[in-house]
XYZ file of C-alpha atoms in Angstrom:
642
model
C 17.776 -12.249 -8.845
C 19.551 -15.195 -7.266
C 17.898 -18.578 -7.260
C 15.502 -18.743 -4.350
C 16.502 -20.766 -1.303
C 13.086 -21.832 -0.073
C 14.449 -23.300 3.149
C 16.033 -19.956 4.004
C 12.840 -18.154 3.006
C 10.773 -20.502 5.170
C 13.001 -19.836 8.188
C 12.781 -16.078 7.628
C 8.995 -16.191 7.310
C 8.469 -18.353 10.392
C 10.871 -16.257 12.465
C 9.076 -13.054 11.492
C 5.479 -14.223 11.929
C 6.276 -14.806 15.588
C 7.683 -18.316 15.447
C 6.092 -21.713 14.939
C 4.261 -21.493 18.247
C 2.424 -18.362 17.013
C 0.946 -20.185 13.976
C -2.602 -21.477 14.420
C -3.071 -22.537 10.803
C -1.413 -22.235 7.423
C -2.837 -22.597 3.935
C -1.914 -21.192 0.574
C -3.731 -19.967 -2.526
C -2.247 -19.218 -5.931
C 0.086 -16.456 -4.734
C -0.099 -16.195 -0.931
C 0.769 -17.989 2.277
C -2.328 -17.534 4.435
C -1.510 -17.660 8.146
C -3.877 -17.611 11.078
C -1.758 -16.264 13.934
C -2.422 -16.350 17.654
C -1.085 -12.811 18.030
C -0.486 -10.732 14.890
C 1.352 -8.080 16.910
C 4.237 -10.540 17.315
C 4.788 -10.560 13.538
C 7.392 -8.209 12.052
C 5.423 -7.006 9.038
C 7.971 -4.444 7.870
C 10.796 -6.965 7.834
C 8.671 -9.377 5.823
C 7.700 -6.669 3.325
C 11.316 -5.683 2.840
C 12.495 -9.199 2.022
C 13.500 -9.436 -1.638
C 11.438 -12.588 -2.274
C 8.239 -11.357 -0.591
C 5.951 -9.148 -2.682
C 3.715 -7.834 0.095
C 2.036 -8.593 3.410
C -1.716 -8.162 3.784
C -3.632 -8.406 7.056
C -7.285 -8.942 6.260
C -10.250 -11.005 7.436
C -8.344 -12.516 10.355
C -5.630 -13.810 8.015
C -1.982 -12.787 7.881
C -1.222 -13.109 4.169
C 2.376 -13.247 2.943
C 2.352 -12.680 -0.820
C 5.051 -14.824 -2.460
C 3.956 -14.981 -6.105
C 3.696 -17.833 -8.570
C 6.132 -20.094 -6.691
C 4.108 -19.977 -3.485
C 3.730 -23.764 -3.434
C 7.489 -24.289 -3.056
C 7.556 -21.766 -0.236
C 4.524 -23.406 1.379
C 6.150 -26.849 1.292
C 9.322 -25.459 2.855
C 7.408 -23.705 5.642
C 5.310 -26.805 6.326
C 8.456 -28.941 6.516
C 10.406 -26.541 8.717
C 7.457 -25.909 11.005
C 6.670 -29.646 11.144
C 3.032 -28.807 10.472
C 2.332 -31.881 8.343
C 1.973 -34.259 11.266
C -1.643 -33.648 12.219
C -4.770 -31.973 10.985
C -4.761 -29.536 13.864
C -1.517 -28.072 12.552
C -3.148 -26.848 9.366
C -6.658 -26.048 10.543
C -8.264 -24.923 13.735
C -11.780 -24.327 14.924
C -10.756 -20.849 16.006
C -10.476 -19.918 12.331
C -14.244 -19.422 12.413
C -14.343 -16.919 15.236
C -16.161 -13.755 14.231
C -17.168 -15.042 10.796
C -20.669 -15.245 9.356
C -22.257 -18.599 8.541
C -21.704 -17.946 4.838
C -18.005 -17.169 5.405
C -17.613 -20.327 7.466
C -19.164 -22.485 4.766
C -17.009 -20.897 2.052
C -13.868 -21.294 4.174
C -14.700 -24.916 4.959
C -15.346 -25.913 1.354
C -12.344 -23.936 0.125
C -10.072 -25.672 2.635
C -11.337 -29.063 1.456
C -11.221 -28.399 -2.289
C -8.133 -26.181 -2.571
C -5.566 -29.011 -2.118
C -7.184 -30.899 -5.015
C -7.250 -27.987 -7.486
C -3.721 -28.430 -8.929
C -4.405 -32.130 -9.566
C -7.888 -31.315 -10.866
C -6.328 -28.898 -13.328
C -3.657 -31.419 -14.315
C -6.174 -34.196 -14.968
C -8.415 -31.729 -16.782
C -5.574 -30.690 -19.064
C -4.889 -34.344 -19.968
C -8.561 -34.952 -20.772
C -8.887 -31.679 -22.694
C -5.784 -32.248 -24.820
C -6.854 -35.806 -25.633
C -10.279 -34.524 -26.695
C -8.655 -31.806 -28.825
C -6.321 -34.291 -30.543
C -9.247 -36.644 -31.214
C -11.330 -33.793 -32.638
C -8.478 -32.824 -34.969
C -8.173 -36.492 -36.068
C -4.604 -36.567 -34.765
C -5.359 -39.406 -32.374
C -7.400 -42.615 -32.410
C -9.347 -42.554 -29.099
C -9.437 -46.386 -29.082
C -5.642 -46.713 -29.218
C -3.715 -47.974 -26.222
C -1.908 -44.643 -25.954
C -5.178 -42.717 -25.723
C -6.858 -45.158 -23.327
C -3.954 -45.217 -20.884
C -3.687 -41.426 -20.764
C -7.477 -41.161 -20.584
C -7.449 -43.409 -17.503
C -4.850 -41.111 -15.932
C -7.004 -38.075 -16.697
C -10.156 -39.747 -15.341
C -8.520 -41.114 -12.185
C -9.192 -38.145 -9.913
C -12.679 -37.501 -11.262
C -13.913 -41.085 -10.893
C -12.397 -41.606 -7.446
C -12.966 -38.050 -6.270
C -14.701 -39.161 -3.037
C -11.493 -40.888 -1.908
C -9.402 -37.749 -2.386
C -12.032 -35.551 -0.758
C -12.311 -38.072 2.060
C -8.667 -37.310 2.857
C -8.921 -33.513 2.656
C -12.289 -33.446 4.467
C -10.911 -35.581 7.284
C -7.955 -33.214 7.525
C -10.311 -30.255 7.819
C -12.623 -31.886 10.378
C -9.813 -33.322 12.533
C -10.553 -36.949 11.643
C -8.182 -39.826 10.915
C -7.312 -39.110 7.273
C -7.042 -42.758 6.234
C -10.482 -43.347 7.733
C -11.829 -40.483 5.621
C -10.320 -42.143 2.545
C -11.922 -45.469 3.523
C -15.367 -43.846 3.661
C -14.807 -42.375 0.200
C -13.523 -45.693 -1.125
C -16.652 -47.460 0.115
C -18.876 -45.061 -1.797
C -17.121 -45.919 -5.088
C -16.597 -49.614 -4.314
C -17.606 -51.897 -7.249
C -20.315 -53.497 -5.085
C -21.981 -50.131 -4.409
C -21.612 -49.133 -8.072
C -23.160 -52.498 -9.068
C -26.121 -51.990 -6.728
C -26.791 -48.639 -8.370
C -27.040 -50.376 -11.756
C -29.202 -53.280 -10.504
C -32.875 -53.785 -11.363
C -34.888 -51.350 -9.217
C -37.444 -52.582 -6.693
C -39.223 -49.234 -7.057
C -38.421 -45.601 -7.876
C -38.805 -42.679 -5.511
C -39.699 -39.207 -6.849
C -40.165 -40.604 -10.341
C -40.460 -37.935 -13.030
C -38.523 -35.313 -11.051
C -34.861 -34.189 -11.228
C -34.200 -36.227 -8.072
C -35.771 -39.529 -9.178
C -33.978 -42.312 -7.237
C -34.116 -46.085 -7.581
C -34.282 -48.484 -4.644
C -32.433 -51.666 -5.643
C -31.742 -53.265 -2.264
C -32.490 -52.999 1.470
C -30.464 -52.882 4.667
C -32.160 -54.752 7.504
C -35.434 -54.164 5.705
C -34.778 -50.435 5.206
C -34.840 -49.342 1.541
C -31.488 -48.105 0.287
C -31.797 -45.119 -2.049
C -29.099 -45.767 -4.631
C -27.534 -42.615 -6.020
C -24.249 -42.309 -7.893
C -21.256 -41.451 -5.714
C -18.521 -41.754 -8.339
C -17.216 -38.295 -9.239
C -19.425 -36.739 -6.547
C -18.393 -33.866 -4.273
C -20.843 -33.033 -1.516
C -21.856 -36.522 -0.213
C -18.339 -37.387 0.983
C -17.895 -33.960 2.608
C -21.156 -34.432 4.509
C -20.260 -38.040 5.366
C -16.837 -37.074 6.720
C -18.299 -34.172 8.695
C -20.657 -36.661 10.367
C -17.971 -39.356 10.651
C -15.575 -37.021 12.490
C -18.156 -36.625 15.234
C -18.820 -40.359 15.369
C -15.064 -40.993 15.699
C -14.779 -38.392 18.462
C -17.637 -40.055 20.348
C -16.084 -43.527 20.197
C -12.656 -42.219 21.183
C -14.221 -41.039 24.442
C -16.017 -44.247 25.359
C -13.850 -47.065 23.966
C -11.204 -48.403 26.400
C -7.620 -47.567 25.441
C -6.628 -51.222 25.169
C -8.899 -51.766 22.118
C -9.284 -48.197 20.897
C -6.766 -48.568 18.061
C -8.987 -50.924 16.014
C -12.457 -50.610 17.566
C -12.761 -46.878 16.876
C -12.025 -47.180 13.119
C -14.309 -50.214 12.772
C -17.230 -48.596 14.577
C -16.773 -45.229 12.887
C -16.493 -46.675 9.383
C -19.491 -48.979 9.792
C -21.864 -46.423 11.263
C -20.797 -43.599 8.933
C -21.086 -45.691 5.765
C -24.493 -47.119 6.693
C -26.005 -43.767 7.630
C -24.464 -42.157 4.549
C -26.009 -44.734 2.212
C -29.379 -44.680 3.983
C -29.803 -40.960 4.564
C -26.893 -38.501 4.291
C -25.775 -39.442 0.781
C -29.188 -39.388 -0.906
C -30.284 -36.126 0.756
C -27.053 -34.300 -0.097
C -27.144 -35.711 -3.639
C -30.708 -34.471 -4.113
C -29.688 -31.006 -2.925
C -26.733 -31.077 -5.354
C -28.999 -32.142 -8.228
C -31.521 -29.395 -7.454
C -28.741 -26.772 -7.313
C -27.406 -27.965 -10.667
C -30.918 -27.927 -12.151
C -31.492 -24.410 -10.789
C -28.256 -23.109 -12.287
C -29.134 -24.692 -15.617
C -32.585 -23.060 -15.521
C -31.075 -19.621 -14.865
C -28.512 -20.122 -17.612
C -31.152 -21.287 -20.075
C -33.324 -18.267 -19.253
C -30.598 -15.981 -20.636
C -27.137 -17.367 -21.369
C -26.000 -13.934 -22.565
C -27.094 -12.178 -19.361
C -25.487 -14.924 -17.274
C -22.262 -14.442 -19.229
C -22.349 -10.668 -18.706
C -22.797 -11.024 -14.944
C -20.219 -13.766 -14.393
C -17.607 -12.340 -16.763
C -18.101 -8.750 -15.677
C -18.142 -9.358 -11.940
C -15.537 -12.108 -11.655
C -12.596 -9.896 -10.710
C -14.752 -8.034 -8.197
C -15.444 -11.416 -6.595
C -11.714 -12.168 -6.647
C -10.897 -8.884 -4.885
C -13.339 -9.703 -2.088
C -12.391 -13.396 -2.008
C -15.926 -14.508 -2.890
C -14.953 -16.415 -6.053
C -14.113 -19.440 -3.898
C -17.825 -19.880 -3.258
C -18.310 -20.823 -6.928
C -15.787 -23.680 -6.910
C -18.075 -26.276 -5.287
C -20.988 -25.138 -7.472
C -18.943 -25.636 -10.643
C -17.569 -28.984 -9.496
C -21.038 -30.118 -8.482
C -22.385 -29.290 -11.951
C -19.477 -31.105 -13.612
C -20.017 -34.224 -11.547
C -23.836 -34.234 -11.724
C -24.355 -33.122 -15.347
C -21.027 -33.814 -17.015
C -20.568 -30.124 -17.843
C -20.813 -26.732 -16.192
C -22.082 -23.484 -17.683
C -21.577 -20.930 -14.945
C -17.925 -20.294 -14.087
C -17.014 -21.129 -17.682
C -18.162 -17.599 -18.531
C -15.093 -16.144 -16.809
C -12.799 -17.786 -19.381
C -12.066 -14.423 -21.019
C -11.093 -12.712 -17.744
C -7.392 -13.699 -17.498
C -6.813 -13.002 -21.209
C -8.551 -9.631 -21.001
C -6.470 -8.799 -17.942
C -3.330 -9.708 -19.866
C -4.317 -7.440 -22.782
C -5.160 -4.541 -20.458
C -1.867 -4.837 -18.581
C 0.082 -5.067 -21.844
C -1.588 -1.817 -22.919
C -0.417 -0.221 -19.669
C 3.079 -1.592 -20.275
C 3.227 -0.162 -23.794
C 1.669 3.176 -22.884
C 3.550 4.120 -19.717
C 7.113 5.387 -19.453
C 7.314 4.735 -15.726
C 10.064 2.120 -15.281
C 8.675 0.716 -12.063
C 5.220 0.258 -13.553
C 6.746 -1.415 -16.615
C 8.737 -3.797 -14.415
C 5.521 -4.845 -12.670
C 3.258 -4.902 -15.734
C 5.128 -7.268 -18.064
C 5.528 -10.232 -15.678
C 1.984 -9.619 -14.407
C 0.655 -9.881 -17.983
C 2.522 -13.160 -18.533
C 1.148 -14.480 -15.245
C -2.389 -13.577 -16.343
C -1.963 -15.534 -19.582
C -1.501 -18.627 -17.453
C -4.531 -17.760 -15.335
C -2.934 -16.110 -12.289
C -4.308 -12.561 -12.369
C -3.680 -11.370 -8.819
C -0.342 -9.668 -9.658
C -2.141 -7.775 -12.434
C -5.106 -6.820 -10.271
C -3.218 -5.647 -7.184
C -0.096 -4.398 -8.919
C -1.508 -2.637 -11.985
C -5.214 -2.432 -12.801
C -6.806 -1.787 -9.412
C -4.413 1.018 -8.360
C -4.912 2.718 -11.744
C -8.719 2.262 -11.508
C -9.636 2.813 -15.161
C -7.806 -0.297 -16.421
C -9.632 -2.304 -13.764
C -12.988 -0.905 -14.924
C -12.108 -1.598 -18.570
C -11.188 -5.177 -17.622
C -14.633 -5.658 -16.069
C -16.475 -4.194 -19.055
C -14.473 -6.138 -21.642
C -14.757 -9.382 -19.673
C -18.527 -8.876 -19.507
C -18.608 -8.655 -23.308
C -16.500 -11.813 -23.494
C -18.904 -13.588 -21.133
C -21.877 -12.487 -23.240
C -20.280 -13.977 -26.373
C -19.568 -17.247 -24.555
C -23.217 -17.361 -23.519
C -24.407 -16.535 -27.042
C -22.504 -19.481 -28.531
C -23.617 -21.851 -25.762
C -20.069 -22.560 -24.616
C -19.582 -24.835 -21.617
C -16.770 -26.659 -19.860
C -16.678 -30.444 -19.730
C -13.838 -30.844 -17.254
C -12.009 -28.866 -14.603
C -9.280 -27.556 -16.865
C -6.229 -25.558 -15.952
C -6.040 -21.807 -15.584
C -5.800 -19.299 -18.426
C -4.437 -20.844 -21.622
C -4.752 -24.378 -20.219
C -8.473 -23.835 -19.637
C -9.291 -23.766 -23.373
C -9.239 -27.558 -24.060
C -11.810 -28.021 -21.274
C -14.441 -26.616 -23.676
C -14.242 -29.750 -25.870
C -16.688 -32.536 -25.015
C -14.554 -35.690 -24.485
C -17.602 -37.883 -25.183
C -18.117 -36.279 -28.595
C -14.913 -34.493 -29.624
C -16.297 -32.545 -32.567
C -15.294 -28.906 -32.934
C -18.230 -26.562 -33.510
C -19.123 -23.008 -32.491
C -19.426 -24.007 -28.835
C -15.636 -24.392 -29.052
C -14.725 -21.817 -31.701
C -16.936 -19.326 -29.863
C -14.390 -19.371 -27.037
C -11.775 -17.875 -29.367
C -14.253 -15.280 -30.630
C -15.005 -14.262 -27.052
C -11.343 -14.127 -26.079
C -10.381 -12.138 -29.165
C -13.127 -9.537 -28.824
C -12.619 -9.094 -25.079
C -8.827 -8.801 -25.413
C -9.013 -6.301 -28.283
C -11.634 -4.223 -26.510
C -9.699 -4.186 -23.220
C -6.419 -3.331 -24.940
C -7.817 -0.456 -27.004
C -9.831 1.075 -24.163
C -6.828 0.976 -21.860
C -4.268 2.129 -24.399
C -6.262 5.196 -25.435
C -8.247 6.022 -22.293
C -6.991 3.988 -19.345
C -3.463 5.192 -18.596
C -2.920 8.664 -17.086
C -1.741 11.044 -19.787
C 1.315 12.103 -17.778
C 2.575 8.521 -17.961
C 2.752 8.471 -21.777
C 5.993 9.077 -23.645
C 4.675 12.173 -25.468
C 3.368 13.909 -22.369
C 6.536 13.233 -20.395
C 8.531 14.734 -23.252
C 6.260 17.786 -23.293
C 6.590 18.258 -19.541
C 10.381 18.009 -19.494
C 10.799 20.334 -22.493
C 8.767 23.064 -20.768
C 10.128 22.668 -17.255
C 11.276 26.303 -17.002
C 7.910 27.798 -17.876
C 6.750 28.006 -14.257
C 4.549 30.996 -15.009
C 2.265 28.682 -17.038
C 1.599 26.344 -14.093
C -2.016 26.450 -12.930
C -3.581 24.992 -9.835
C -6.979 23.980 -8.495
C -7.548 24.370 -4.773
C -9.728 22.129 -2.576
C -10.993 22.920 0.888
C -11.198 20.292 3.625
C -14.166 17.891 3.351
C -14.524 17.854 7.160
C -13.224 19.873 10.100
C -10.661 18.345 12.435
C -6.966 17.661 13.021
C -4.746 17.082 9.974
C -2.940 13.734 9.773
C -0.201 12.930 7.250
C -1.399 10.262 4.830
C 1.629 8.054 5.552
C 0.563 7.908 9.219
C -2.896 6.494 8.458
C -3.519 3.019 9.871
C -4.177 1.512 6.453
C -1.212 0.345 4.406
C -2.925 0.864 1.047
C -3.796 4.506 1.677
C -0.570 5.174 3.590
C 1.580 3.847 0.745
C 0.134 6.403 -1.664
C -0.696 3.679 -4.178
C -4.318 4.864 -4.353
C -3.282 8.510 -4.736
C -1.633 11.463 -3.005
C -3.512 13.357 -0.338
C -4.031 13.865 3.363
C -6.196 12.641 6.253
C -8.306 14.383 8.861
C -9.252 13.192 12.342
C -12.791 14.629 12.286
C -14.378 16.803 14.950
C -17.819 16.641 13.313
C -19.927 14.134 11.409
C -20.667 15.797 8.077
C -18.656 15.440 4.867
C -18.927 18.362 2.452
C -17.802 18.863 -1.143
C -14.226 20.229 -1.202
C -14.829 21.787 -4.639
C -17.419 22.217 -7.352
C -17.806 19.085 -9.449
C -19.793 15.953 -10.210
C -20.347 12.970 -7.910
C -18.592 10.302 -9.965
C -18.843 7.505 -7.409
C -20.842 6.877 -4.250
C -20.501 3.613 -2.342
C -23.861 2.067 -1.524
C -22.675 1.788 2.087
C -22.218 5.574 2.159
C -18.701 5.414 3.594
C -16.933 6.788 0.507
C -17.647 9.281 -2.248
C -15.789 10.392 -5.371
C -15.978 13.806 -7.072
C -14.565 14.838 -10.443
C -13.652 18.522 -10.613
C -13.203 21.032 -13.463
C -9.473 20.251 -13.810
C -10.225 16.542 -14.118
C -9.066 15.786 -10.579
C -10.714 12.632 -9.235
C -11.172 13.290 -5.526
C -11.817 10.388 -3.166
C -13.206 10.960 0.317
C -13.181 7.809 2.444
C -14.702 7.935 5.935
C -12.941 5.689 8.437
C -10.767 2.582 8.204
C -12.472 -0.690 7.149
C -15.871 0.952 7.716
C -17.227 -0.840 4.645
C -17.802 -3.730 7.055
C -20.574 -1.735 8.744
C -22.660 -2.254 5.572
C -24.014 1.297 5.728
C -24.843 1.452 9.440
C -24.024 4.887 10.774
C -23.916 6.546 7.340
C -26.510 8.703 5.561
C -26.048 9.635 1.895
C -27.168 13.160 0.999
C -26.367 13.030 -2.737
C -26.476 10.516 -5.564
C -23.959 9.468 -8.190
C -24.146 11.877 -11.136
C -25.253 14.865 -9.035
C -23.610 18.236 -9.628
C -22.353 19.629 -6.306
C -20.897 22.933 -5.161
C -18.085 23.563 -2.700
C -19.332 23.200 0.893
C -22.442 21.193 -0.048
C -23.101 18.325 2.442
C -22.455 14.903 0.899
C -22.520 12.345 3.732
C -23.491 12.324 7.386
C -21.864 9.756 9.666
C -22.380 8.774 13.304
C -19.007 9.205 15.017
C -20.269 7.713 18.273
C -21.465 4.547 16.497
C -18.101 4.124 14.742
C -16.329 4.526 18.077
C -18.667 2.049 19.804
C -18.053 -0.496 17.058
C -14.289 -0.038 17.379
C -13.663 1.671 14.021
C -11.121 4.422 13.360
C -13.117 7.388 11.963
C -10.155 9.081 10.217
C -11.300 10.663 6.936
C -9.024 10.022 3.952
C -8.954 12.788 1.329
C -6.875 12.216 -1.773
C -6.529 12.722 -5.521
C -6.834 9.223 -6.967
C -5.458 10.243 -10.385
C -2.460 12.069 -8.909
C -0.235 10.926 -11.765
C -2.278 13.087 -14.154
C -0.938 16.254 -12.510
C 2.461 17.832 -12.059
C 2.033 17.563 -8.302
C -0.428 17.339 -5.439
C 0.369 19.577 -2.474
C -1.259 19.974 0.918
C -1.548 22.756 3.455
C 0.890 22.610 6.359
C -1.741 23.840 8.831
C -2.265 21.411 11.768
C -6.052 21.757 11.656
C -8.619 21.581 8.873
C -11.791 23.602 8.275
C -14.371 23.285 5.515
C -13.760 26.856 4.398
C -9.949 26.667 4.269
C -7.593 25.208 1.681
C -6.304 21.714 2.413
C -5.179 20.265 -0.940
C -4.255 21.604 -4.388
C -3.279 20.077 -7.716
C -0.766 21.644 -10.080
C -2.189 21.341 -13.587
């Protein structure tokens, strides 16, 4: 592939998302440009998908996501420059981003927007600190040397002055003067404020509790509760949130002739005073209680905590909920000096790499190989999205084996009491973060990381290699199939009736790009004329979503049938659906499985098209469908050739 011209890519992207004027906001994550567009219908999705440097386009959760890959930051910079978005906060964020979102989603989005710009630098500083600690532990470096102290200062810079950096990004998010946000953060870590924290206390509030706070001075006779703001996270976010509203107020009432200097002076003074007197202490107490609560849960059962975090991490990634853990982890690091929650996902990227390598070695499919190898390398460095969306999730079993193996890895991390002492890098670069810089001695809390990684990787690789890849994708089975191609009289089939009556719709015409692409499996769709889903064949209920909108059945031939009612109906959280069976039940052809309220789906604006497919299509010679325009629950609709 030719060297990427990011300026040309930026122009192509902006032209095909509807132009600069159609962009409400733009952010990026590890692999994607995340647009908020005024009108998504103006975007040319097909053209974007067909561009050689764009992996995919995903429209989800009100975001128009252009998947670029590992070099997304270069593309982001080029788009920001071409679109001239860098000039004001309103160009990269907008209050309309919150329309239609729950309070939880709004909080996660807000904190993610504030913390995400700092993550690369956080990782970089963490790597410096972790490598220095590792070299000191191995006796390769004298920590008192000038070399070590200078690099240590570089590694500590972001962590100590974190409120200044977050003051900038918070101000950008809240539409405040960014330099004013930095000034608020700088005040909180000013030597005078730090000195007051260390002064002789006049008295102590909440003594003997996790939120014990000294009062060392007063402001106009009001006691000042002195908490530590260096390396803190939440106080500056709360202060800037409040300060943005103070600034907005003064901009309205201050005459234009003096607005330029009066507004910053008034905003800074009022925000800093109220932060030190009230906002800062209250938010710090909440942060300390959260950290204490997490520690209590972890101490109750480190192994169970490891199982849950390690095993569920990629599920959280798929649904975008992992961002909610970033502020919790950072809060623990800043309050306690370590964190023992998200550290339990350390085995996840390595397990993913091992699983994808097993797929690469096992399959003969050239396209899958071309996706799997670079995805495995990407996972080694902590970027697992190409592996998840390109390999493990479409194949299903490798994804499940990744979860199980990562849960075992998390349990081992919990057993050895492993914890992170800094915000390290991703994947391989995360390992040095498990060394305590204050006491760089290597014990089982560090060596246990390698035990966890090794066990999880080996387990994931073996499970996937022997049980996770469809048999028809292996070299031996392909050879068998091609050598017996003329023996058509030995071909067998299993026939499935329609799971619901209605009009037949070709799968490629379904209004869902994942199903329509066939990446989940071959099959067909039905526009239903009734509200009952029945079993299309005898078999066992292998999967039943708790929301009741989807059910899986495994048949005698090993076909894994998926019946999915409606498009995006998972968002109804079970409303309008009634489950008539349970996972593990044996069912017979025609037996009712799910009842759904078609009128409710229509009232809520959901497409009620029923997707019916064979999710392990690659395990069969072919999947064929009836050419009849209508479907009935007593007539053939699909068949697999065994």
